[in-house]
Amino acid sequence: MSIVKDFLLQLTLMIIPIFSYFTFILEKVKNDRAIKMFVTLLWGASILLCMSFPVEYGGGNRLDLRFIPLLFGTLYLGIWPGLFLSVLIILYRMTSGITMGLYTTILVLVITLPVILYVQRMFIRVKKDRRVMIATGLSFLYCLCGMTVFSLMNGISLPVLKAQGIHLLFTVSVTCFCTVLIEKIRETHQLRLEVQDAEKFRMISELTSVFAHEIRNPMQVTRGFLQLLDEPDLAHHKKEYIKVSIEELDRANEIINDFLAFGKPSMNTYGTINVGEQLKRVTTLIQTFSINQQVEFKSDIADDCWIKANPQKLNQSLINILKNAVESMPDGGTVWIACHSTDDRHIRITIKDQGIGMNPKQVDRLGSPYYSLKEKGTGLGMMVSYQIIRSFKGSITVESEEGVGTEFVIEFPRVET
């Protein structure tokens, strides 16, 4: 019974960093590097506390949950925090002396850490349920490896097997519980951000319906008079002024169109469409747009990719994303386009470029109102694209690295034909 009580203390040491992060750090610290540093230190403190208050059994043998902070630190934060936490475990274990326990710790880490590092990138990209399965599986692998190495180095006895068995069950259970807890809190936080964005979108919608028409009328009148002033015998520099003025009016008109598309999206005419065919048409259209920009398109589009959507609105969103991909490569490059069915009854569209890329903070803000990486951009085009995709019950994820490129992954529920 005392073993269970000690393990419950260890569980408390797992939960404190999770709530500390979501309560104190996430809302107040905006720099990504600072967030990663603070969370790494939180997991490091959790490791030190777990190792300082272990579960003791069988004449000096010790067990603790140090692996769970190491696992979460590596899976959620990346390779370098994982290596730092591993070194921290070894150094702190050395303070107890160079014993067989130290060799066991090092050997188990050498076996399991490469596996964790290998699946880390995949872990970030998969959905919540898969993350829980991966984290729980890695926890089971670590415990099983630890039991095997300990038994080989120290022999097997019934009390030891009993304690190791409790350790395995508790570690796997706590890993599963904490992963679900982290994902649930992250989901709640994301929903709160979406509610805030929805309020902003509602305000934009109301403003659009009031002002768009009134603004357009004087703009069209101004554009018409500018065209009338553009006479053949007009001085060259004045013709240039008129040309620039008309271009700026047209750009303002495009912004209003984006506002209208967002404020009053006409998405009621749904139908079953082959998104692969739509993607081919959009790609052909963008190729004409980028004919002088040294951009090469490579596609891998399956024939049978049926979804329920409005084809015009879907094309609008795909054009915006492809156009951004082309514009992110001022010196040329390759855009990869793929469309296939997945095993979980979805249609997955992948658009990948070799552009300037984005940092994680820029990726998080992508699709937000008024956020654009272009000098004269408004961000409305990408914002409308996100809204259109979500209106068709789709999801969009973005992976990007500065100087390497960006990958958009769009998924829609598949329709059987």
GROMACS .gro file of C-alpha atoms in nm:
model
  417
    1MET     CA    1   0.000   0.000   0.000
    2SER     CA    2   0.291   0.234   0.076
    3ILE     CA    3   0.421   0.178  -0.280
    4VAL     CA    4   0.093   0.302  -0.426
    5LYS     CA    5   0.101   0.604  -0.193
    6ASP     CA    6   0.453   0.691  -0.307
    7PHE     CA    7   0.354   0.654  -0.672
    8LEU     CA    8   0.061   0.895  -0.614
    9LEU     CA    9   0.316   1.151  -0.494
   10GLN     CA   10   0.505   1.093  -0.818
   11LEU     CA   11   0.181   1.148  -1.012
   12THR     CA   12   0.139   1.485  -0.841
   13LEU     CA   13   0.490   1.580  -0.952
   14MET     CA   14   0.384   1.503  -1.312
   15ILE     CA   15   0.070   1.715  -1.305
   16ILE     CA   16   0.222   2.029  -1.148
   17PRO     CA   17   0.438   2.120  -1.456
   18ILE     CA   18   0.140   2.066  -1.690
   19PHE     CA   19  -0.087   2.308  -1.505
   20SER     CA   20   0.200   2.551  -1.442
   21TYR     CA   21   0.264   2.571  -1.817
   22PHE     CA   22  -0.097   2.624  -1.922
   23THR     CA   23  -0.176   2.858  -1.630
   24PHE     CA   24   0.132   3.080  -1.600
   25ILE     CA   25   0.354   3.044  -1.907
   26LEU     CA   26   0.131   3.002  -2.214
   27GLU     CA   27  -0.067   3.323  -2.157
   28LYS     CA   28   0.215   3.548  -2.038
   29VAL     CA   29   0.520   3.439  -2.240
   30LYS     CA   30   0.494   3.502  -2.614
   31ASN     CA   31   0.845   3.417  -2.735
   32ASP     CA   32   0.865   3.056  -2.856
   33ARG     CA   33   1.222   3.004  -2.740
   34ALA     CA   34   1.143   3.138  -2.395
   35ILE     CA   35   0.837   2.909  -2.371
   36LYS     CA   36   1.045   2.607  -2.470
   37MET     CA   37   1.314   2.700  -2.215
   38PHE     CA   38   1.064   2.747  -1.930
   39VAL     CA   39   0.884   2.420  -2.005
   40THR     CA   40   1.215   2.233  -2.028
   41LEU     CA   41   1.308   2.368  -1.685
   42LEU     CA   42   0.967   2.264  -1.548
   43TRP     CA   43   1.014   1.908  -1.672
   44GLY     CA   44   1.371   1.914  -1.541
   45ALA     CA   45   1.245   2.015  -1.195
   46SER     CA   46   0.988   1.735  -1.214
   47ILE     CA   47   1.264   1.484  -1.293
   48LEU     CA   48   1.477   1.602  -0.998
   49LEU     CA   49   1.181   1.585  -0.758
   50CYS     CA   50   1.080   1.238  -0.879
   51MET     CA   51   1.434   1.111  -0.832
   52SER     CA   52   1.462   1.283  -0.492
   53PHE     CA   53   1.145   1.117  -0.357
   54PRO     CA   54   1.147   0.771  -0.515
   55VAL     CA   55   0.947   0.460  -0.431
   56GLU     CA   56   1.170   0.240  -0.214
   57TYR     CA   57   1.127  -0.135  -0.194
   58GLY     CA   58   1.318  -0.454  -0.129
   59GLY     CA   59   1.614  -0.337   0.076
   60GLY     CA   60   1.727  -0.019  -0.097
   61ASN     CA   61   1.590  -0.062  -0.450
   62ARG     CA   62   1.424   0.248  -0.595
   63LEU     CA   63   1.167   0.327  -0.862
   64ASP     CA   64   1.037   0.659  -0.989
   65LEU     CA   65   0.856   0.821  -1.284
   66ARG     CA   66   1.152   1.021  -1.414
   67PHE     CA   67   1.092   0.882  -1.763
   68ILE     CA   68   0.756   1.058  -1.809
   69PRO     CA   69   0.894   1.417  -1.793
   70LEU     CA   70   1.175   1.304  -2.025
   71LEU     CA   71   0.921   1.154  -2.265
   72PHE     CA   72   0.696   1.462  -2.273
   73GLY     CA   73   0.992   1.700  -2.293
   74THR     CA   74   1.125   1.516  -2.598
   75LEU     CA   75   0.795   1.453  -2.778
   76TYR     CA   76   0.646   1.800  -2.732
   77LEU     CA   77   0.958   2.019  -2.726
   78GLY     CA   78   1.204   1.846  -2.957
   79ILE     CA   79   1.542   1.676  -2.969
   80TRP     CA   80   1.758   1.923  -2.775
   81PRO     CA   81   1.531   1.947  -2.468
   82GLY     CA   82   1.515   1.566  -2.473
   83LEU     CA   83   1.894   1.538  -2.474
   84PHE     CA   84   1.923   1.798  -2.197
   85LEU     CA   85   1.675   1.609  -1.977
   86SER     CA   86   1.858   1.280  -2.043
   87VAL     CA   87   2.190   1.431  -1.936
   88LEU     CA   88   2.018   1.578  -1.630
   89ILE     CA   89   1.893   1.232  -1.529
   90ILE     CA   90   2.240   1.078  -1.564
   91LEU     CA   91   2.419   1.360  -1.378
   92TYR     CA   92   2.171   1.357  -1.090
   93ARG     CA   93   2.190   0.978  -1.070
   94MET     CA   94   2.569   1.004  -1.045
   95THR     CA   95   2.534   1.201  -0.721
   96SER     CA   96   2.420   0.876  -0.557
   97GLY     CA   97   2.746   0.709  -0.656
   98ILE     CA   98   2.874   0.492  -0.938
   99THR     CA   99   2.654   0.189  -0.878
  100MET     CA  100   2.478  -0.078  -1.078
  101GLY     CA  101   2.169   0.146  -1.078
  102LEU     CA  102   2.363   0.414  -1.269
  103TYR     CA  103   2.472   0.164  -1.534
  104THR     CA  104   2.113   0.039  -1.563
  105THR     CA  105   1.987   0.397  -1.610
  106ILE     CA  106   2.243   0.476  -1.879
  107LEU     CA  107   2.184   0.149  -2.065
  108VAL     CA  108   1.805   0.187  -2.068
  109LEU     CA  109   1.836   0.548  -2.192
  110VAL     CA  110   2.078   0.444  -2.465
  111ILE     CA  111   1.827   0.184  -2.585
  112THR     CA  112   1.503   0.385  -2.562
  113LEU     CA  113   1.604   0.747  -2.633
  114PRO     CA  114   1.687   0.689  -3.003
  115VAL     CA  115   1.340   0.538  -3.049
  116ILE     CA  116   1.175   0.843  -2.889
  117LEU     CA  117   1.382   1.082  -3.103
  118TYR     CA  118   1.291   0.884  -3.414
  119VAL     CA  119   0.914   0.913  -3.361
  120GLN     CA  120   0.921   1.272  -3.229
  121ARG     CA  121   0.856   1.442  -3.565
  122MET     CA  122   0.573   1.201  -3.644
  123PHE     CA  123   0.424   1.256  -3.297
  124ILE     CA  124   0.388   1.631  -3.358
  125ARG     CA  125   0.201   1.577  -3.685
  126VAL     CA  126  -0.051   1.310  -3.586
  127LYS     CA  127  -0.389   1.364  -3.423
  128LYS     CA  128  -0.472   1.349  -3.052
  129ASP     CA  129  -0.569   0.981  -3.032
  130ARG     CA  130  -0.254   0.872  -3.211
  131ARG     CA  131  -0.043   1.084  -2.976
  132VAL     CA  132  -0.190   0.909  -2.674
  133MET     CA  133  -0.115   0.570  -2.832
  134ILE     CA  134   0.243   0.666  -2.922
  135ALA     CA  135   0.325   0.808  -2.578
  136THR     CA  136   0.171   0.510  -2.399
  137GLY     CA  137   0.354   0.265  -2.626
  138LEU     CA  138   0.689   0.436  -2.566
  139SER     CA  139   0.625   0.430  -2.193
  140PHE     CA  140   0.553   0.055  -2.205
  141LEU     CA  141   0.871   0.000  -2.412
  142TYR     CA  142   1.081   0.191  -2.159
  143CYS     CA  143   0.944  -0.002  -1.860
  144LEU     CA  144   0.983  -0.336  -2.035
  145CYS     CA  145   1.338  -0.250  -2.130
  146GLY     CA  146   1.410  -0.136  -1.775
  147MET     CA  147   1.270  -0.459  -1.628
  148THR     CA  148   1.476  -0.670  -1.869
  149VAL     CA  149   1.803  -0.484  -1.808
  150PHE     CA  150   1.751  -0.480  -1.429
  151SER     CA  151   1.674  -0.853  -1.422
  152LEU     CA  152   1.978  -0.938  -1.634
  153MET     CA  153   2.211  -0.730  -1.417
  154ASN     CA  154   2.063  -0.803  -1.072
  155GLY     CA  155   1.879  -1.132  -1.105
  156ILE     CA  156   1.509  -1.212  -1.069
  157SER     CA  157   1.308  -1.246  -0.748
  158LEU     CA  158   0.936  -1.238  -0.673
  159PRO     CA  159   0.939  -0.911  -0.469
  160VAL     CA  160   1.142  -0.739  -0.740
  161LEU     CA  161   0.909  -0.861  -1.016
  162LYS     CA  162   0.610  -0.744  -0.812
  163ALA     CA  163   0.753  -0.393  -0.766
  164GLN     CA  164   0.863  -0.376  -1.129
  165GLY     CA  165   0.518  -0.485  -1.240
  166ILE     CA  166   0.353  -0.212  -1.032
  167HIS     CA  167   0.603   0.035  -1.177
  168LEU     CA  168   0.515  -0.071  -1.533
  169LEU     CA  169   0.139  -0.047  -1.477
  170PHE     CA  170   0.161   0.286  -1.298
  171THR     CA  171   0.405   0.444  -1.546
  172VAL     CA  172   0.196   0.341  -1.846
  173SER     CA  173  -0.126   0.456  -1.676
  174VAL     CA  174   0.019   0.792  -1.573
  175THR     CA  175   0.165   0.847  -1.921
  176CYS     CA  176  -0.173   0.778  -2.080
  177PHE     CA  177  -0.355   1.000  -1.828
  178CYS     CA  178  -0.110   1.290  -1.858
  179THR     CA  179  -0.106   1.274  -2.240
  180VAL     CA  180  -0.487   1.287  -2.249
  181LEU     CA  181  -0.477   1.574  -1.998
  182ILE     CA  182  -0.224   1.773  -2.202
  183GLU     CA  183  -0.414   1.718  -2.527
  184LYS     CA  184  -0.746   1.808  -2.364
  185ILE     CA  185  -0.609   2.131  -2.218
  186ARG     CA  186  -0.447   2.219  -2.550
  187GLU     CA  187  -0.775   2.153  -2.728
  188THR     CA  188  -0.962   2.375  -2.480
  189HIS     CA  189  -0.706   2.651  -2.524
  190GLN     CA  190  -0.736   2.625  -2.903
  191LEU     CA  191  -1.115   2.641  -2.882
  192ARG     CA  192  -1.091   2.955  -2.671
  193LEU     CA  193  -0.865   3.116  -2.933
  194GLU     CA  194  -1.110   3.016  -3.205
  195VAL     CA  195  -1.396   3.174  -3.010
  196GLN     CA  196  -1.196   3.496  -2.987
  197ASP     CA  197  -1.127   3.482  -3.362
  198ALA     CA  198  -1.495   3.411  -3.429
  199GLU     CA  199  -1.586   3.730  -3.247
  200LYS     CA  200  -1.339   3.923  -3.461
  201PHE     CA  201  -1.481   3.760  -3.773
  202ARG     CA  202  -1.836   3.852  -3.668
  203MET     CA  203  -1.735   4.216  -3.634
  204ILE     CA  204  -1.568   4.208  -3.976
  205SER     CA  205  -1.883   4.055  -4.125
  206GLU     CA  206  -2.103   4.328  -3.983
  207LEU     CA  207  -1.869   4.605  -4.097
  208THR     CA  208  -1.845   4.448  -4.443
  209SER     CA  209  -2.219   4.444  -4.499
  210VAL     CA  210  -2.246   4.810  -4.395
  211PHE     CA  211  -1.951   4.971  -4.570
  212ALA     CA  212  -1.854   4.762  -4.876
  213HIS     CA  213  -2.124   4.893  -5.108
  214GLU     CA  214  -2.080   5.256  -5.000
  215ILE     CA  215  -1.703   5.242  -5.052
  216ARG     CA  216  -1.722   5.072  -5.391
  217ASN     CA  217  -1.944   5.332  -5.557
  218PRO     CA  218  -1.708   5.633  -5.523
  219MET     CA  219  -1.413   5.408  -5.614
  220GLN     CA  220  -1.575   5.306  -5.942
  221VAL     CA  221  -1.660   5.668  -6.021
  222THR     CA  222  -1.300   5.772  -5.948
  223ARG     CA  223  -1.163   5.491  -6.164
  224GLY     CA  224  -1.391   5.593  -6.453
  225PHE     CA  225  -1.279   5.958  -6.446
  226LEU     CA  226  -0.914   5.852  -6.429
  227GLN     CA  227  -0.962   5.645  -6.743
  228LEU     CA  228  -1.123   5.945  -6.914
  229LEU     CA  229  -0.823   6.162  -6.821
  230ASP     CA  230  -0.584   5.909  -6.978
  231GLU     CA  231  -0.569   6.077  -7.319
  232PRO     CA  232  -0.310   5.981  -7.587
  233ASP     CA  233  -0.134   6.322  -7.587
  234LEU     CA  234  -0.100   6.333  -7.209
  235ALA     CA  235   0.256   6.367  -7.070
  236HIS     CA  236   0.427   6.035  -6.996
  237HIS     CA  237   0.474   6.099  -6.624
  238LYS     CA  238   0.106   6.193  -6.584
  239LYS     CA  239   0.002   5.873  -6.765
  240GLU     CA  240   0.215   5.682  -6.513
  241TYR     CA  241   0.041   5.858  -6.224
  242ILE     CA  242  -0.298   5.761  -6.367
  243LYS     CA  243  -0.185   5.400  -6.421
  244VAL     CA  244  -0.061   5.368  -6.061
  245SER     CA  245  -0.381   5.526  -5.928
  246ILE     CA  246  -0.599   5.279  -6.123
  247GLU     CA  247  -0.386   4.985  -6.002
  248GLU     CA  248  -0.423   5.096  -5.641
  249LEU     CA  249  -0.798   5.133  -5.683
  250ASP     CA  250  -0.813   4.782  -5.829
  251ARG     CA  251  -0.609   4.649  -5.536
  252ALA     CA  252  -0.848   4.817  -5.294
  253ASN     CA  253  -1.137   4.657  -5.484
  254GLU     CA  254  -0.975   4.313  -5.444
  255ILE     CA  255  -0.950   4.371  -5.069
  256ILE     CA  256  -1.320   4.457  -5.060
  257ASN     CA  257  -1.394   4.136  -5.253
  258ASP     CA  258  -1.202   3.941  -4.990
  259PHE     CA  259  -1.403   4.114  -4.717
  260LEU     CA  260  -1.725   4.024  -4.896
  261ALA     CA  261  -1.615   3.663  -4.944
  262PHE     CA  262  -1.543   3.638  -4.575
  263GLY     CA  263  -1.837   3.840  -4.448
  264LYS     CA  264  -2.104   3.673  -4.661
  265PRO     CA  265  -1.964   3.344  -4.791
  266SER     CA  266  -2.206   3.177  -5.034
  267MET     CA  267  -2.150   2.814  -4.941
  268ASN     CA  268  -2.501   2.677  -4.952
  269THR     CA  269  -2.464   2.503  -5.288
  270TYR     CA  270  -2.283   2.190  -5.178
  271GLY     CA  271  -2.234   1.894  -5.409
  272THR     CA  272  -2.028   1.580  -5.445
  273ILE     CA  273  -1.715   1.673  -5.640
  274ASN     CA  274  -1.388   1.509  -5.736
  275VAL     CA  275  -1.137   1.726  -5.556
  276GLY     CA  276  -0.856   1.573  -5.764
  277GLU     CA  277  -1.008   1.715  -6.081
  278GLN     CA  278  -1.054   2.055  -5.916
  279LEU     CA  279  -0.692   2.049  -5.803
  280LYS     CA  280  -0.574   1.975  -6.159
  281ARG     CA  281  -0.771   2.271  -6.294
  282VAL     CA  282  -0.640   2.504  -6.026
  283THR     CA  283  -0.283   2.387  -6.091
  284THR     CA  284  -0.321   2.461  -6.462
  285LEU     CA  285  -0.452   2.808  -6.380
  286ILE     CA  286  -0.165   2.884  -6.141
  287GLN     CA  287   0.089   2.762  -6.396
  288THR     CA  288  -0.021   3.040  -6.630
  289PHE     CA  289   0.012   3.288  -6.344
  290SER     CA  290   0.369   3.175  -6.269
  291ILE     CA  291   0.491   3.121  -6.625
  292ASN     CA  292   0.771   3.379  -6.589
  293GLN     CA  293   0.872   3.290  -6.233
  294GLN     CA  294   1.075   2.973  -6.297
  295VAL     CA  295   0.844   2.762  -6.084
  296GLU     CA  296   0.806   2.391  -6.161
  297PHE     CA  297   0.496   2.196  -6.061
  298LYS     CA  298   0.505   1.825  -5.978
  299SER     CA  299   0.176   1.651  -5.907
  300ASP     CA  300   0.062   1.313  -5.781
  301ILE     CA  301  -0.317   1.324  -5.790
  302ALA     CA  302  -0.536   1.016  -5.756
  303ASP     CA  303  -0.848   0.983  -5.972
  304ASP     CA  304  -1.101   0.885  -5.706
  305CYS     CA  305  -1.105   1.168  -5.447
  306TRP     CA  306  -1.468   1.255  -5.381
  307ILE     CA  307  -1.578   1.508  -5.118
  308LYS     CA  308  -1.886   1.720  -5.045
  309ALA     CA  309  -1.812   2.087  -5.116
  310ASN     CA  310  -1.887   2.394  -5.324
  311PRO     CA  311  -1.647   2.374  -5.624
  312GLN     CA  312  -1.615   2.750  -5.674
  313LYS     CA  313  -1.533   2.817  -5.311
  314LEU     CA  314  -1.298   2.518  -5.293
  315ASN     CA  315  -1.111   2.645  -5.600
  316GLN     CA  316  -1.086   2.989  -5.442
  317SER     CA  317  -0.917   2.847  -5.132
  318LEU     CA  318  -0.679   2.624  -5.332
  319ILE     CA  319  -0.584   2.913  -5.562
  320ASN     CA  320  -0.497   3.130  -5.261
  321ILE     CA  321  -0.273   2.860  -5.112
  322LEU     CA  322  -0.101   2.775  -5.443
  323LYS     CA  323  -0.052   3.142  -5.525
  324ASN     CA  324   0.113   3.196  -5.187
  325ALA     CA  325   0.340   2.897  -5.254
  326VAL     CA  326   0.452   3.048  -5.585
  327GLU     CA  327   0.501   3.395  -5.437
  328SER     CA  328   0.714   3.250  -5.156
  329MET     CA  329   0.976   3.147  -5.417
  330PRO     CA  330   1.101   3.472  -5.577
  331ASP     CA  331   1.403   3.288  -5.721
  332GLY     CA  332   1.201   2.994  -5.850
  333GLY     CA  333   1.168   2.639  -5.722
  334THR     CA  334   0.936   2.340  -5.717
  335VAL     CA  335   0.581   2.304  -5.588
  336TRP     CA  336   0.470   1.948  -5.509
  337ILE     CA  337   0.095   1.880  -5.522
  338ALA     CA  338  -0.062   1.552  -5.410
  339CYS     CA  339  -0.413   1.424  -5.349
  340HIS     CA  340  -0.494   1.076  -5.216
  341SER     CA  341  -0.738   0.881  -5.002
  342THR     CA  342  -0.628   0.786  -4.651
  343ASP     CA  343  -0.701   0.474  -4.450
  344ASP     CA  344  -0.920   0.671  -4.207
  345ARG     CA  345  -1.175   0.765  -4.478
  346HIS     CA  346  -1.039   1.109  -4.560
  347ILE     CA  347  -0.907   1.283  -4.869
  348ARG     CA  348  -0.565   1.438  -4.808
  349ILE     CA  349  -0.431   1.724  -5.021
  350THR     CA  350  -0.064   1.816  -4.982
  351ILE     CA  351   0.089   2.135  -5.121
  352LYS     CA  352   0.461   2.176  -5.057
  353ASP     CA  353   0.697   2.450  -5.176
  354GLN     CA  354   1.066   2.543  -5.154
  355GLY     CA  355   0.999   2.899  -5.047
  356ILE     CA  356   1.130   3.126  -4.774
  357GLY     CA  357   0.938   2.933  -4.506
  358MET     CA  358   0.806   3.054  -4.172
  359ASN     CA  359   0.896   3.024  -3.806
  360PRO     CA  360   0.654   2.854  -3.562
  361LYS     CA  361   0.508   3.186  -3.444
  362GLN     CA  362   0.428   3.288  -3.802
  363VAL     CA  363   0.270   2.950  -3.871
  364ASP     CA  364   0.045   2.987  -3.566
  365ARG     CA  365  -0.079   3.327  -3.685
  366LEU     CA  366  -0.141   3.212  -4.042
  367GLY     CA  367  -0.507   3.257  -4.130
  368SER     CA  368  -0.562   3.524  -3.866
  369PRO     CA  369  -0.728   3.854  -3.962
  370TYR     CA  370  -0.489   4.114  -4.106
  371TYR     CA  371  -0.183   3.889  -4.077
  372SER     CA  372   0.029   3.862  -4.390
  373LEU     CA  373   0.399   3.811  -4.468
  374LYS     CA  374   0.366   4.011  -4.789
  375GLU     CA  375   0.464   4.377  -4.790
  376LYS     CA  376   0.124   4.487  -4.923
  377GLY     CA  377  -0.078   4.187  -4.808
  378THR     CA  378  -0.387   4.200  -4.588
  379GLY     CA  379  -0.406   3.833  -4.488
  380LEU     CA  380  -0.771   3.820  -4.595
  381GLY     CA  381  -0.708   3.572  -4.877
  382MET     CA  382  -0.559   3.311  -4.644
  383MET     CA  383  -0.819   3.386  -4.378
  384VAL     CA  384  -1.097   3.320  -4.630
  385SER     CA  385  -0.923   2.999  -4.742
  386TYR     CA  386  -0.913   2.868  -4.385
  387GLN     CA  387  -1.281   2.952  -4.337
  388ILE     CA  388  -1.382   2.780  -4.662
  389ILE     CA  389  -1.189   2.461  -4.579
  390ARG     CA  390  -1.338   2.442  -4.229
  391SER     CA  391  -1.689   2.507  -4.364
  392PHE     CA  392  -1.657   2.181  -4.563
  393LYS     CA  393  -1.564   2.000  -4.237
  394GLY     CA  394  -1.203   1.999  -4.345
  395SER     CA  395  -0.885   2.059  -4.148
  396ILE     CA  396  -0.563   2.232  -4.244
  397THR     CA  397  -0.220   2.192  -4.086
  398VAL     CA  398   0.100   2.371  -4.180
  399GLU     CA  399   0.460   2.255  -4.141
  400SER     CA  400   0.727   2.512  -4.224
  401GLU     CA  401   1.095   2.581  -4.176
  402GLU     CA  402   1.266   2.908  -4.256
  403GLY     CA  403   1.484   2.882  -4.566
  404VAL     CA  404   1.352   2.533  -4.646
  405GLY     CA  405   0.986   2.569  -4.741
  406THR     CA  406   0.628   2.518  -4.632
  407GLU     CA  407   0.388   2.223  -4.652
  408PHE     CA  408   0.009   2.259  -4.633
  409VAL     CA  409  -0.185   1.942  -4.549
  410ILE     CA  410  -0.561   1.966  -4.605
  411GLU     CA  411  -0.800   1.684  -4.515
  412PHE     CA  412  -1.170   1.646  -4.603
  413PRO     CA  413  -1.412   1.367  -4.513
  414ARG     CA  414  -1.428   1.124  -4.805
  415VAL     CA  415  -1.760   1.062  -4.980
  416GLU     CA  416  -1.827   0.714  -5.116
  417THR     CA  417  -1.960   0.710  -5.474
   0.00000   0.00000   0.00000
